[in-house]
Coordinates of C-alpha atoms and ligand atoms in Angstrom, one line a residue:
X59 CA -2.3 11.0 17.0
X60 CA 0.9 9.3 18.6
X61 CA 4.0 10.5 16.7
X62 CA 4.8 6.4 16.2
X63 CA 1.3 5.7 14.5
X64 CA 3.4 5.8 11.0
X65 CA 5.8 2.8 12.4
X66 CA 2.9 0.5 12.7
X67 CA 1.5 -1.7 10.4
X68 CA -0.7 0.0 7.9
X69 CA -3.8 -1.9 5.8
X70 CA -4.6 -1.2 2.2
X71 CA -8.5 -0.5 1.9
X72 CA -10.4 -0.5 -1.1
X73 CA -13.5 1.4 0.0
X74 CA -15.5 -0.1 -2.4
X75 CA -15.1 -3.5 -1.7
X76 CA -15.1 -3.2 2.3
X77 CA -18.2 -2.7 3.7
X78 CA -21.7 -1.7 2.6
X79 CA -23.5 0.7 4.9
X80 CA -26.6 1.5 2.9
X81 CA -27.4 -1.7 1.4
X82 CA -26.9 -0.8 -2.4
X83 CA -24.2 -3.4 -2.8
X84 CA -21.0 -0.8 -3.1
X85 CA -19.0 -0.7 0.1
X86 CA -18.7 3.6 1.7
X87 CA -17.5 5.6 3.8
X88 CA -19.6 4.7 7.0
X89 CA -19.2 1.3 6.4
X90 CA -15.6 1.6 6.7
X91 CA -16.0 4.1 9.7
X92 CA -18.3 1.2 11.3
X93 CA -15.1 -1.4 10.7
X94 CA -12.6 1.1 12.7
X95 CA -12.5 -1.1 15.6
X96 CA -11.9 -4.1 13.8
X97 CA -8.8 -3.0 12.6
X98 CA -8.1 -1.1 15.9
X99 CA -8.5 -4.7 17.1
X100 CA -5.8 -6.1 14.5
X101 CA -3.6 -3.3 15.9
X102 CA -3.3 -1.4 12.4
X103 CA -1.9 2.3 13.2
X104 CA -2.5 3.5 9.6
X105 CA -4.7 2.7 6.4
X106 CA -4.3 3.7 2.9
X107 CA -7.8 4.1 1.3
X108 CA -7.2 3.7 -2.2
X109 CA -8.9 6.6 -4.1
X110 CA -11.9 8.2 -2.7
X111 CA -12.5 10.8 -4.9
X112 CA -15.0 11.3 -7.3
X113 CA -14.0 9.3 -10.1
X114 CA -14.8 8.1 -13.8
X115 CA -14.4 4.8 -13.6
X116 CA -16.3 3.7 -11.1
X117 CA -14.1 0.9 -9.9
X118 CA -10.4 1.5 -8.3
X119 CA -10.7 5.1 -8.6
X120 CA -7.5 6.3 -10.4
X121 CA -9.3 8.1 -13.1
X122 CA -10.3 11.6 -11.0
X123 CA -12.9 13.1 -12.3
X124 CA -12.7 15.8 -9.4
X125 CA -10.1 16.2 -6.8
X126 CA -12.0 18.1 -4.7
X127 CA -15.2 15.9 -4.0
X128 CA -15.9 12.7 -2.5
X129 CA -17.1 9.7 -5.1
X130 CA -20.3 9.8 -4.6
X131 CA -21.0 5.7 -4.5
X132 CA -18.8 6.4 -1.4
X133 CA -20.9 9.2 0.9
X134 CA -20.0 12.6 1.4
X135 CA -17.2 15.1 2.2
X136 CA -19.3 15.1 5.9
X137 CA -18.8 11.2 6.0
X138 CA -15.1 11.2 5.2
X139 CA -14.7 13.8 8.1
X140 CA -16.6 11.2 10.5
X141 CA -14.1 8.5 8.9
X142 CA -10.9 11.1 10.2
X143 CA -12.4 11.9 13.4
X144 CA -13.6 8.6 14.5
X145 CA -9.5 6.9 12.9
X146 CA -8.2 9.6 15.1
X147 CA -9.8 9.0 17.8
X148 CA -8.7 5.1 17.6
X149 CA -4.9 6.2 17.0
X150 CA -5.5 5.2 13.3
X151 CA -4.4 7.6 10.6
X152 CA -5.6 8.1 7.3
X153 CA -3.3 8.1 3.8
X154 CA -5.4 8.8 1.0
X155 CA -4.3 7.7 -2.6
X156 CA -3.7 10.9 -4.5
X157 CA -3.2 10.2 -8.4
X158 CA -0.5 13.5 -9.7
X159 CA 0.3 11.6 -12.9
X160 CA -3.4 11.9 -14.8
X161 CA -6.6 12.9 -14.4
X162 CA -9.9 11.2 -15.8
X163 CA -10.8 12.5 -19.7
X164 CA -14.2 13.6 -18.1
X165 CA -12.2 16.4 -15.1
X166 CA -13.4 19.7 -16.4
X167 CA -10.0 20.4 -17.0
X168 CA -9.1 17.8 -19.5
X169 CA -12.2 18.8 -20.8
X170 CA -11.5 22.1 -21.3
X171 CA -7.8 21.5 -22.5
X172 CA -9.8 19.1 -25.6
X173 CA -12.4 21.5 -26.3
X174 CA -9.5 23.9 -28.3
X175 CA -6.0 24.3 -29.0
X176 CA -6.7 27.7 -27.6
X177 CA -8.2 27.2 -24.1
X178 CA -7.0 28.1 -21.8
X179 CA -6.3 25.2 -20.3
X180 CA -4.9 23.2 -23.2
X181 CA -1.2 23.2 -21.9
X182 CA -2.4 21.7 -18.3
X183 CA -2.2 18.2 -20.4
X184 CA 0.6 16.8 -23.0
X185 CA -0.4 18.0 -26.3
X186 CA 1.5 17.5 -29.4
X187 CA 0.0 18.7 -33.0
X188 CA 0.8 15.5 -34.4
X189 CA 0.6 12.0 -32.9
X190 CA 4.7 11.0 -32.4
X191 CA 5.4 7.5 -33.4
X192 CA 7.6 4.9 -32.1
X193 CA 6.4 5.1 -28.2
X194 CA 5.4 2.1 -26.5
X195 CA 3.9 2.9 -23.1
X196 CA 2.6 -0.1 -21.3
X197 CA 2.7 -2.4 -24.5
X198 CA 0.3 0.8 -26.3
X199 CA 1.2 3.4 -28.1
X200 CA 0.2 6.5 -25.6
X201 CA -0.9 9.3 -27.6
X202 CA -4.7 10.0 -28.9
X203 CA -6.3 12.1 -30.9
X204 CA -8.3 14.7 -29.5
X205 CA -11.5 16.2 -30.2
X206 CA -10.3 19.6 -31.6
X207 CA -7.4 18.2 -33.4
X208 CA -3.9 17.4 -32.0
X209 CA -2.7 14.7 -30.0
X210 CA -2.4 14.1 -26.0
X211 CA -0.3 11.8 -24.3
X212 CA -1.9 9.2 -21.7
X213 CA 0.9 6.9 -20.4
X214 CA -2.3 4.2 -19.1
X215 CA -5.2 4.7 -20.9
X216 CA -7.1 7.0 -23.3
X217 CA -9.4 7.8 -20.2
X218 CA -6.8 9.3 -17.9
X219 CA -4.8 12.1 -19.6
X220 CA -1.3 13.2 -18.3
X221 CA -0.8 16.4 -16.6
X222 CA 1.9 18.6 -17.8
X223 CA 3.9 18.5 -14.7
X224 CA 6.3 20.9 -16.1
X225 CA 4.0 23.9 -16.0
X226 CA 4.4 25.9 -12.7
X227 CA 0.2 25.8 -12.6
X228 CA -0.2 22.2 -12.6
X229 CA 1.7 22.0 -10.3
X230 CA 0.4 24.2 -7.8
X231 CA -2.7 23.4 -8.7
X232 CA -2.0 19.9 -7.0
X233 CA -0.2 21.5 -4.5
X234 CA -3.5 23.4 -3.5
X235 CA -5.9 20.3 -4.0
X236 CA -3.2 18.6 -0.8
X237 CA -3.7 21.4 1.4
X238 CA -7.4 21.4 1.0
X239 CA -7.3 17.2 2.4
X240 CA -4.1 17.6 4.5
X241 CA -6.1 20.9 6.1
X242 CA -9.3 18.5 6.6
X243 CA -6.9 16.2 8.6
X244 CA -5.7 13.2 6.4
X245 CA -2.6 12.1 8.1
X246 CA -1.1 11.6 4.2
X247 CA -0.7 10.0 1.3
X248 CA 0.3 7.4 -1.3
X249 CA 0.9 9.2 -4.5
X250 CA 0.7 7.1 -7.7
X251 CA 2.6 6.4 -10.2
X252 CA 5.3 8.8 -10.0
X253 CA 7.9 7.5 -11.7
X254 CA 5.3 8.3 -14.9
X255 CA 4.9 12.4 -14.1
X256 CA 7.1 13.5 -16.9
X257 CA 8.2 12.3 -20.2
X258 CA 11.1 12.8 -22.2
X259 CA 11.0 11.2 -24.9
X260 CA 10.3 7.4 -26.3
X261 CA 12.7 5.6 -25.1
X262 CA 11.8 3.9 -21.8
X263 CA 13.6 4.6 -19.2
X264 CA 16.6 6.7 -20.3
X265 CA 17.7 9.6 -18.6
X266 CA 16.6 12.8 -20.8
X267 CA 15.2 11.1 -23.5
X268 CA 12.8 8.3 -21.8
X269 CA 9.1 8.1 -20.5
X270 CA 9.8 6.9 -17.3
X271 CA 12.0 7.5 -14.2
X272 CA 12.7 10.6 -15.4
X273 CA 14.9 13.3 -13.0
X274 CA 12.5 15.5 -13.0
X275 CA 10.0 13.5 -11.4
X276 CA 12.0 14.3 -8.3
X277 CA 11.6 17.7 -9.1
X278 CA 7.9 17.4 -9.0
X279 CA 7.9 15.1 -6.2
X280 CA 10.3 17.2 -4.0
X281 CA 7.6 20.3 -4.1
X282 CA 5.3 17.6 -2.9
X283 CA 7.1 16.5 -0.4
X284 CA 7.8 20.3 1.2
X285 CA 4.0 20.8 1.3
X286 CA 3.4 17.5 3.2
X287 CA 6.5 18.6 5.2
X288 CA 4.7 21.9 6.4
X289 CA 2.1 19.6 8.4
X290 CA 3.2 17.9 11.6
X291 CA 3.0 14.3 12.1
X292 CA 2.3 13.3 8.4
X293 CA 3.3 10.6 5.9
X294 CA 3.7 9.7 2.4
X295 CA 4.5 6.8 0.5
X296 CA 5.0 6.7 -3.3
X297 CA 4.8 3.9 -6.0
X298 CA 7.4 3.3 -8.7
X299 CA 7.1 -0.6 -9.3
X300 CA 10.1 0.5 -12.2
X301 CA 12.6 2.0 -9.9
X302 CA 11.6 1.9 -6.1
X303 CA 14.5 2.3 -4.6
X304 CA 15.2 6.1 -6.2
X305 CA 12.4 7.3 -3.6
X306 CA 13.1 6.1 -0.5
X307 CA 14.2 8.2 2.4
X308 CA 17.2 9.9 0.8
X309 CA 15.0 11.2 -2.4
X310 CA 12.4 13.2 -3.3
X311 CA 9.4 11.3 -1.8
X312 CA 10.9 10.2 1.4
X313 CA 9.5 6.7 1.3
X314 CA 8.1 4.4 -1.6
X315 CA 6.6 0.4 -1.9
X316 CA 9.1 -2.4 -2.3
X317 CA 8.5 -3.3 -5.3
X318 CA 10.3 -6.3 -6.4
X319 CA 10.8 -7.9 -2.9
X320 CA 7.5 -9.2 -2.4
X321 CA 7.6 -12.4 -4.5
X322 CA 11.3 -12.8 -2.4
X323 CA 9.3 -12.7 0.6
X324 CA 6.9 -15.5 -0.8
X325 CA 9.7 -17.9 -2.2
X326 CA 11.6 -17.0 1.3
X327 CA 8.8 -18.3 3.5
X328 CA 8.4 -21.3 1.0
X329 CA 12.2 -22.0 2.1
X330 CA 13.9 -21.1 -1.4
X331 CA 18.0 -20.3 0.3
X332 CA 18.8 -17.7 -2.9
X333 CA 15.4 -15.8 -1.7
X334 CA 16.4 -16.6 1.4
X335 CA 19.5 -14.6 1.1
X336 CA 17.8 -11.3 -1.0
X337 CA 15.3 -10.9 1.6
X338 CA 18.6 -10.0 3.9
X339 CA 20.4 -8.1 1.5
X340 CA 17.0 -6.2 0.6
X341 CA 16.9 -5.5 4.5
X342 CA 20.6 -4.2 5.2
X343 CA 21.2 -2.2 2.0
X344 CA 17.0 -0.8 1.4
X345 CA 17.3 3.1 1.7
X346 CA 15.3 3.8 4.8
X347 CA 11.9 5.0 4.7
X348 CA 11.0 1.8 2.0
X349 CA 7.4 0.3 2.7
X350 CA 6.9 -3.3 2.4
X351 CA 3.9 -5.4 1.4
X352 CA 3.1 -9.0 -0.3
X353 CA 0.1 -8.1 -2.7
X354 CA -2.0 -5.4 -3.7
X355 CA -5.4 -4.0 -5.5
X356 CA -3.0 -4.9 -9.0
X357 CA -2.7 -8.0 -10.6
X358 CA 0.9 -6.8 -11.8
X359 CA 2.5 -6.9 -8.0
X360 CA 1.1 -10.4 -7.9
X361 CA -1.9 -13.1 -6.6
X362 CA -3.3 -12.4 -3.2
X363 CA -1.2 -14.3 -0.5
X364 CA -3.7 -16.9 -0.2
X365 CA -3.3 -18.2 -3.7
X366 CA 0.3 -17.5 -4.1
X367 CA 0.9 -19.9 -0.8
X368 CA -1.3 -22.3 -2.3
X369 CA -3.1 -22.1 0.8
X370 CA 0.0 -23.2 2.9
X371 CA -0.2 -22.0 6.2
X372 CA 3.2 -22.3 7.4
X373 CA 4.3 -20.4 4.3
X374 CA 1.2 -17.8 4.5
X375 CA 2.5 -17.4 8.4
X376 CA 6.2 -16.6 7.5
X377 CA 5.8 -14.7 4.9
X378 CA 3.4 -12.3 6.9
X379 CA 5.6 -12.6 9.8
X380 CA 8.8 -11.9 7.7
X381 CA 6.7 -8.8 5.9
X382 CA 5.6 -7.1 9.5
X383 CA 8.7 -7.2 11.7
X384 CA 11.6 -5.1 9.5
X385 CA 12.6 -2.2 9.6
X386 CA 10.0 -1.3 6.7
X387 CA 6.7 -0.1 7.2
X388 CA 4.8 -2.8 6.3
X389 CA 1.4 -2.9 4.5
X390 CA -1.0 -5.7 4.2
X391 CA -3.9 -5.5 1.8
X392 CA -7.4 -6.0 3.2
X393 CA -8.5 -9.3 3.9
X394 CA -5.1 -10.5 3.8
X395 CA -5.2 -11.1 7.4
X396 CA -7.8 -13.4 7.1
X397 CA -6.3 -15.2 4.3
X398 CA -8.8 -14.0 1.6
X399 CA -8.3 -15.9 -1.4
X400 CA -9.2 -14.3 -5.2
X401 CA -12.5 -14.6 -6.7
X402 CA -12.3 -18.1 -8.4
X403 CA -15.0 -16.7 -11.5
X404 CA -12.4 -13.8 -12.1
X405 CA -9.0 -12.9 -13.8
X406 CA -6.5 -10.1 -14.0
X407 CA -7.2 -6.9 -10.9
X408 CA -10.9 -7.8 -10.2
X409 CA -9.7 -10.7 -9.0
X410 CA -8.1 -9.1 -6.1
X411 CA -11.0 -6.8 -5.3
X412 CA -13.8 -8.1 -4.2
X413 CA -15.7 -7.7 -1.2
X414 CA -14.3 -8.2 2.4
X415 CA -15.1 -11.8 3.6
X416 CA -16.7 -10.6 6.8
X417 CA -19.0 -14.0 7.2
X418 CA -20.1 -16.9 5.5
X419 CA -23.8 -15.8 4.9
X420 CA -24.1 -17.6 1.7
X421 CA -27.9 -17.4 0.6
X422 CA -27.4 -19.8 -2.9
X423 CA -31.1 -19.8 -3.4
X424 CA -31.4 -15.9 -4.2
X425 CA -28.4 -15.7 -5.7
X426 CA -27.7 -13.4 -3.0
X427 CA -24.3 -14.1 -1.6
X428 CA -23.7 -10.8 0.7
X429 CA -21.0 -12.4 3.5
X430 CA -21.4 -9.9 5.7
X431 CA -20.4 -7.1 3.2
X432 CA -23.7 -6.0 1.9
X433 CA -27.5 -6.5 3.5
X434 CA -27.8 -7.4 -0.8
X435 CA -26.1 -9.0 -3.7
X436 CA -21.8 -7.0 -3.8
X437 CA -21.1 -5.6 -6.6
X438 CA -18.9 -8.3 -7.4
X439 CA -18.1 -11.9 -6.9
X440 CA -17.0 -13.2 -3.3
X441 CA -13.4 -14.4 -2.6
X442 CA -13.3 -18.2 -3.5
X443 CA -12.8 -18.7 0.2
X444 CA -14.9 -16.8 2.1
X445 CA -17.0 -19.9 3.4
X446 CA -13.9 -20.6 5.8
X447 CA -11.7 -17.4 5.9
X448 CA -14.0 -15.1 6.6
X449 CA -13.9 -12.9 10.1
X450 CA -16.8 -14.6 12.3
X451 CA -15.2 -17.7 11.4
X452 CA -11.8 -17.1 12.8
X453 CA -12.6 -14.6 15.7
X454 CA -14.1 -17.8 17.2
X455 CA -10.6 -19.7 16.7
X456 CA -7.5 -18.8 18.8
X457 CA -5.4 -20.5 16.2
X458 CA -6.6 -18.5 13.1
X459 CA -4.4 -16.7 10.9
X460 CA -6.5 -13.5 12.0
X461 CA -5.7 -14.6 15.7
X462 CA -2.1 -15.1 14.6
X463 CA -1.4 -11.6 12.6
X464 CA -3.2 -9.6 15.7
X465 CA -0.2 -11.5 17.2
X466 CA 2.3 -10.2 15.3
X467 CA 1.1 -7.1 14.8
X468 CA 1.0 -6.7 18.9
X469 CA 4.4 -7.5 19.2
X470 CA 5.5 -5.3 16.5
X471 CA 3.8 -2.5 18.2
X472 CA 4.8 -3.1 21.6
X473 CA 8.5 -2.5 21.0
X474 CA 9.7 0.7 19.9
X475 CA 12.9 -1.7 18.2
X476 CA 10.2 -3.3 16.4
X477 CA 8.4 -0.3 15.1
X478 CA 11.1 2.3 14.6
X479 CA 15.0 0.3 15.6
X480 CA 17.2 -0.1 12.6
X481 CA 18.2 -3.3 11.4
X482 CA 21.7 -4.5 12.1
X483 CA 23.7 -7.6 12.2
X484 CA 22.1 -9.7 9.5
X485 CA 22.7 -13.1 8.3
X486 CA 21.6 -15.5 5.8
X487 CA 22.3 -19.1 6.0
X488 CA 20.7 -21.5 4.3
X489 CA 17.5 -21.7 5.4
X490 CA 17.8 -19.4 8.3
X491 CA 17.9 -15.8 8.3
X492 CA 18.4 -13.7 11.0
X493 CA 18.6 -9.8 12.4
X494 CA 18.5 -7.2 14.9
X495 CA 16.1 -4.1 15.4
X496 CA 17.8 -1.7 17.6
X497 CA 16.8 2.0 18.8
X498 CA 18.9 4.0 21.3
X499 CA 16.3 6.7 23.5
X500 CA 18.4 8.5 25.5
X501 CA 21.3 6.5 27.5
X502 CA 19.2 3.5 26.7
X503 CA 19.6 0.8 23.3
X504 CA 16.9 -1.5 23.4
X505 CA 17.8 -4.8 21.2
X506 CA 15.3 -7.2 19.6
X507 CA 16.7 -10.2 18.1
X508 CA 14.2 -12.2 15.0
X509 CA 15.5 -15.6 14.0
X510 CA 13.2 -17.0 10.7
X511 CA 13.8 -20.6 9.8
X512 CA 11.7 -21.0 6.7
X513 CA 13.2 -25.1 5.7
X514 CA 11.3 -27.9 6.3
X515 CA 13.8 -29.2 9.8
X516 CA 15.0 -27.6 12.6
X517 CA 17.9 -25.7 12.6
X518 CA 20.2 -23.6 14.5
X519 CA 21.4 -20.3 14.1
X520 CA 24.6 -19.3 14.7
X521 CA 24.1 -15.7 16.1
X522 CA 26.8 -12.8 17.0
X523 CA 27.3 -9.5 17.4
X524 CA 25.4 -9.7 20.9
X525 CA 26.6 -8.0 24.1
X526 CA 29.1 -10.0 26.0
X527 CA 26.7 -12.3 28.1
X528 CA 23.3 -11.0 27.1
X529 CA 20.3 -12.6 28.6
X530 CA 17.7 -13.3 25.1
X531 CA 14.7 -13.4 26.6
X532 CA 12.2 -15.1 24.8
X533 CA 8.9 -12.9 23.1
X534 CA 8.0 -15.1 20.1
X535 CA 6.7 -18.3 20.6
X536 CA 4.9 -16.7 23.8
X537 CA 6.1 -19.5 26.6
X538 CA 9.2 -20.8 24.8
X539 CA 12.6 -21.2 26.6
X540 CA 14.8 -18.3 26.7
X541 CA 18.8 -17.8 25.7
X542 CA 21.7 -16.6 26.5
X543 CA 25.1 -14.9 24.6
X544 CA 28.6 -16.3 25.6
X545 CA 31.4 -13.6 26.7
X546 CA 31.9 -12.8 22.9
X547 CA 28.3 -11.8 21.8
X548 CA 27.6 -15.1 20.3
X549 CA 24.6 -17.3 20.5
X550 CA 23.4 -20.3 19.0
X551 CA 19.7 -20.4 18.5
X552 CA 17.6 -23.8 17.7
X553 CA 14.6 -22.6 15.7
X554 CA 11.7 -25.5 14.9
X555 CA 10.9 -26.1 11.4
X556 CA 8.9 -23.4 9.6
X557 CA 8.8 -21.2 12.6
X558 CA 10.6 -17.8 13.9
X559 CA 11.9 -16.5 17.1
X560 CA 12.0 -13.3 18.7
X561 CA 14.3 -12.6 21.9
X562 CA 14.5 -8.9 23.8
X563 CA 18.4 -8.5 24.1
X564 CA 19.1 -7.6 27.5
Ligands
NOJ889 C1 -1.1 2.4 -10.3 C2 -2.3 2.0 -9.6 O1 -1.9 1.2 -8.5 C3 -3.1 1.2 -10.6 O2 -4.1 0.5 -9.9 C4 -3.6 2.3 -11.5 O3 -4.4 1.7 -12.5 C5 -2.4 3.0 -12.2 N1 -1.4 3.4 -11.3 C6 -2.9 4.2 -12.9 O4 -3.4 5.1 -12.0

């Protein structure tokens, strides 16, 4: 794997909604391994399969039932090793969701920590002997009674348990269960919820005495972070919608999700100037090491793209283009690039995950409504869109928003400034906004320069901080005029209506 596959752009899968390889309705394994070139094709270097182990839910996978073994609606341990090898040999790498906070009532463990106050595993969970009152958790009071008496804390819901993350076995219990995938060759993680690991007391999120954002989930997430470390050429990325910006590079975890700028990004690219002007100040203050995205597989971070832009395209364009060339590593969720919309018959997180819109195959008469996901019937309701944004459709078009992110992507991931440079010299102006990526290899700096205009006219950007005289030659529009920077560093920039520029300095 090329040491810069974790600079690229990454795609969120949901295995169970991507593609069906055995024709029971329930996307796998191999029918993800069969879409590797596909998204070698959209030039993503990494994907985060959310989880993939057996579970109790049978849905998004974040109750575990075992940590060890492969959900079973998904294939094997043999097919997820095909999955690695065939990523790998595509320059793709593979983050798996692992879920640290909870397991699923039904894990033998849990099981075993109900059965008795005196099993020996009954201190691997949160037990108290009585249910405390006056905790909220999620709008719920978190704690439930057991079956041998006693109470157990479960910060989401009565089917996924905490750990006790402050015992040293827990702990290295998880520790063992990342070597064993990090050993089979997943290139990382995304760890959830880990600003939940360890609770304090009641009140929210107060140092000491809180549930969440407690110090010693750095504790826990620090030991993590030293195992991942003892690999080579690895990753992890962590999710704490509540405070994000404690993980990033500097903390425990080393990178986290932006939570909290994607709906910026969104009011940004529908040319809103005070969004306009976090977006920038999210970009030249954000620790390193933050990952950015515009939705997800929960309802909570927001609508899919599609429905949030109303199905605008200029605003869908910028706000993917404004998401994929920071200095974050930026995420998009599956199907985004093809401008899935929700399922119109659904609400709240289904919504967002249904099956992949791979064609238009609608077959009314049977009921049968597969679009290329399934040879039968998904397992759930299509995306409201999928008879025009769907992949045959717009691999035929040159104009298509799938046509259009492979472009972006592409020139993300043919500039080292782009995947890896910092980001320096920002400005926000009204509607135009405006950076630099920079990366010095060597005796050598190379220089990109991204002007957005996200208002409804032209407008010109009043750029400096140049070198003396630079030439700016043009890389986005392909074919557009270049520029040039006057003795001082200073350029002005004329950008189209609801379009971006990209110059190499040089
Ligand atoms: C966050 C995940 O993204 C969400 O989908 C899940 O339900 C909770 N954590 C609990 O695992």
């Amino acid at each position: 794997m090329p040491a810069t596959w974790k600079n690229g752009v990454f795609a969120e899968i949901y295995v169970r909604g991507y593609k069906d390889s055995n024709g029971d309705g329930i996307g796998d394994l191999p029918g993800l391994t069969q879409s590797l070139d596909y998204l070698k094709d959209l030039g993503i270097t990494g994907i985060w399969l959310m989880p993939v182990t057996q579970s109790l839910d049978r849905d998004h996978g974040y109750a575990v039932a075992n940590y060890r073994s492969i959900e079973s609606d998904y294939g094997t341990l043999a097919d997820f090793d095909e999955l690695l090898r065939q990523a790998h040999l595509r320059g793709i790498g593979v983050v798996i969701d692992y879920v640290i906070n909870h397991s699923a009532s039904s894990n033998a463990l849990f099981l075993n920590s109900d059965n008795s106050p005196s099993n020996t595993y009954r201190d691997w969970y949160v037990w108290q002997n009585n249910a405390p009152s006056g905790w909220n958790v999620f709008g719920s009071n978190p704690w439930y009674l057991g079956n041998a008496g006693g109470a157990y804390f479960a910060a989401f819901t009565r089917t996924m348990p905490d750990f006790n993350l402050r015992k040293a076995e827990v702990v290295a219990y998880h520790h063992d269960n990342l070597r064993l995938w990090l050993n089979r060759g997943v290139d990382g993680f995304r760890f959830d919820a880990v600003g939940n690991l360890v609770e304090n007391g009641p009140n929210g999120s107060t140092p000491g005495s809180g549930w969440e954002s407690q110090p010693e989930n750095h504790v826990v997430m620090n030991g993590v972070r030293q195992v991942v470390a003892g690999y080579t050429n690895r990753y992890m990325v962590c999710e704490s919608p509540a405070a994000p910006l404690l993980f990033g590079a500097a903390n425990s975890c080393g990178s986290a999700f932006a939570f909290g700028l994607q709906g910026d990004v969104v009011n940004a690219a529908r040319g809103n100037t005070a969004a306009i002007s976090r977006v920038s100040a999210y970009f030249t203050a954000a620790p390193a090491g933050m990952a950015s995205f515009i939705s997800n597989h929960d309802s909570f971070a927001g609508d899919r793209l599609w429905d949030q832009a109303g199905g605008d395209n200029a605003v869908y364009r910028l706000a993917a283009a404004t998401n994929l060339l920071q200095g974050t590593t930026p995420f998009i969720y599956y199907g985004e690039e093809i401008g899935m919309a929700g399922a119109s018959s659904l609400t709240g997180d289904p919504r967002l995950r249904t099956p992949m819109s791979w064609s238009s195959n609608n077959i009314a008469s049977s009921n049968v409504d597969p679009a290329g996901f399934s040879t039968r019937a998904g397992f759930r309701a299509n995306s409201a869109n999928v008879a025009s944004n769907n992949v045959v459709a717009q691999q035929g078009n040159a104009n298509s928003l799938l046509n259009y992110y492979k472009q972006v992507i592409a020139l993300r991931t043919s500039r080292p400034s782009l995947m890896q440079g910092n980001h320096a010299g920002a400005t926000a102006s009204g509607t135009v906004m405006s950076f630099r990526r920079e990366v010095t290899t060597g005796a050598t700096t190379e220089r990109t320069l991204v002007v957005f205009n996200y208002g409804a006219a032209a407008a010109t950007a009043n750029v400096s901080g140049l070198p003396s005289s630079a030439a700016l030659r043009r890389l986005w529009p392909v074919g557009a005029a270049g520029a040039a920077a006057d003795a001082s560093g200073a350029a002005l920039i004329g950008v189209p209506a609801q379009s971006f520029a990209v110059f190499a300095v040089e």
